[in-house]
Coordinates of C-alpha atoms in Angstrom, one line a residue:
M1 CA 148.5 68.3 33.6
S2 CA 145.8 67.5 31.1
W3 CA 146.8 66.4 27.7
D4 CA 145.3 65.3 24.4
V5 CA 146.3 61.6 24.1
E6 CA 145.3 61.3 20.5
S7 CA 147.2 64.4 19.5
F8 CA 150.3 63.2 21.3
R9 CA 150.0 59.7 19.7
E10 CA 149.8 61.4 16.2
K11 CA 152.8 63.5 16.9
V12 CA 154.8 60.4 18.1
E13 CA 153.7 58.5 15.0
S14 CA 154.7 61.3 12.7
E15 CA 158.2 61.6 14.1
H16 CA 159.0 57.9 14.7
T17 CA 158.7 54.6 12.9
F18 CA 157.5 51.6 14.8
P19 CA 158.7 49.1 15.7
G20 CA 161.8 51.1 16.5
I21 CA 164.0 52.8 19.1
Y22 CA 162.3 55.5 21.2
V23 CA 164.2 57.7 23.6
F24 CA 162.5 58.8 26.9
K25 CA 163.9 61.7 28.9
F26 CA 162.7 62.7 32.3
I27 CA 163.9 65.0 35.0
V28 CA 162.7 64.0 38.5
P29 CA 163.3 64.7 42.1
V30 CA 165.9 62.2 43.4
E31 CA 163.3 60.7 45.8
K32 CA 161.0 59.9 42.8
K33 CA 163.8 58.3 40.7
D34 CA 162.7 54.7 41.4
D35 CA 159.1 55.5 40.5
I36 CA 160.1 56.5 37.0
L37 CA 162.6 53.7 36.6
E38 CA 159.8 51.2 37.3
L39 CA 157.7 52.6 34.4
L40 CA 160.4 52.5 31.8
P41 CA 160.6 49.6 29.3
Q42 CA 163.7 47.4 29.2
G43 CA 166.4 49.2 27.4
K44 CA 169.6 51.2 27.8
T45 CA 169.0 53.6 30.7
S46 CA 171.4 56.3 32.0
M47 CA 171.1 58.8 34.8
R48 CA 172.8 62.0 35.7
S49 CA 172.4 63.9 39.0
S50 CA 172.0 67.7 39.1
S51 CA 174.7 69.8 40.6
N52 CA 172.8 70.1 43.8
N53 CA 171.8 66.4 43.8
H54 CA 168.1 67.3 44.2
Y55 CA 167.2 66.1 40.7
V56 CA 168.2 63.3 38.4
S57 CA 168.0 63.2 34.6
I58 CA 166.9 59.8 33.3
T59 CA 167.3 58.8 29.6
C60 CA 166.1 55.4 28.3
R61 CA 166.5 54.1 24.8
A62 CA 164.2 51.2 24.2
Q63 CA 162.9 49.1 21.3
L64 CA 159.1 49.6 21.2
S65 CA 156.5 48.1 19.0
S66 CA 154.0 50.9 18.8
S67 CA 153.2 54.5 19.7
Q68 CA 150.7 53.1 22.3
D69 CA 153.8 51.8 24.2
V70 CA 155.1 55.4 24.3
V71 CA 151.8 56.9 25.4
E72 CA 151.4 54.4 28.2
V73 CA 154.8 55.3 29.7
Y74 CA 154.1 59.1 29.5
F75 CA 150.6 58.6 30.9
E76 CA 151.9 56.8 34.0
A77 CA 154.9 59.2 34.4
N78 CA 152.6 62.1 34.4
K79 CA 151.2 60.7 37.7
V80 CA 154.6 60.9 39.4
E81 CA 154.8 64.2 41.3
G82 CA 157.6 66.6 40.2
T83 CA 158.4 64.8 37.0
I84 CA 159.3 66.8 33.9
A85 CA 159.1 65.0 30.6
L86 CA 161.4 66.2 27.8

């Protein structure tokens, strides 16, 4: 996936105030769960498996200092095969 980082950063900044809480949401294949968990900042993280246990939904609420922190997580998550960012 190719994406416009500046456009994404602007959207994040227009919808969120930093420093502040940001909520990350991902759907990933179960075997890639740990890859995403390693990328997430320290915060309150919850997970829920799909009905067939092939995917897991991951939500993380974390205190971040800037939109750059958000961009970095999504940039790295984009490299994890099968990941869907919500």
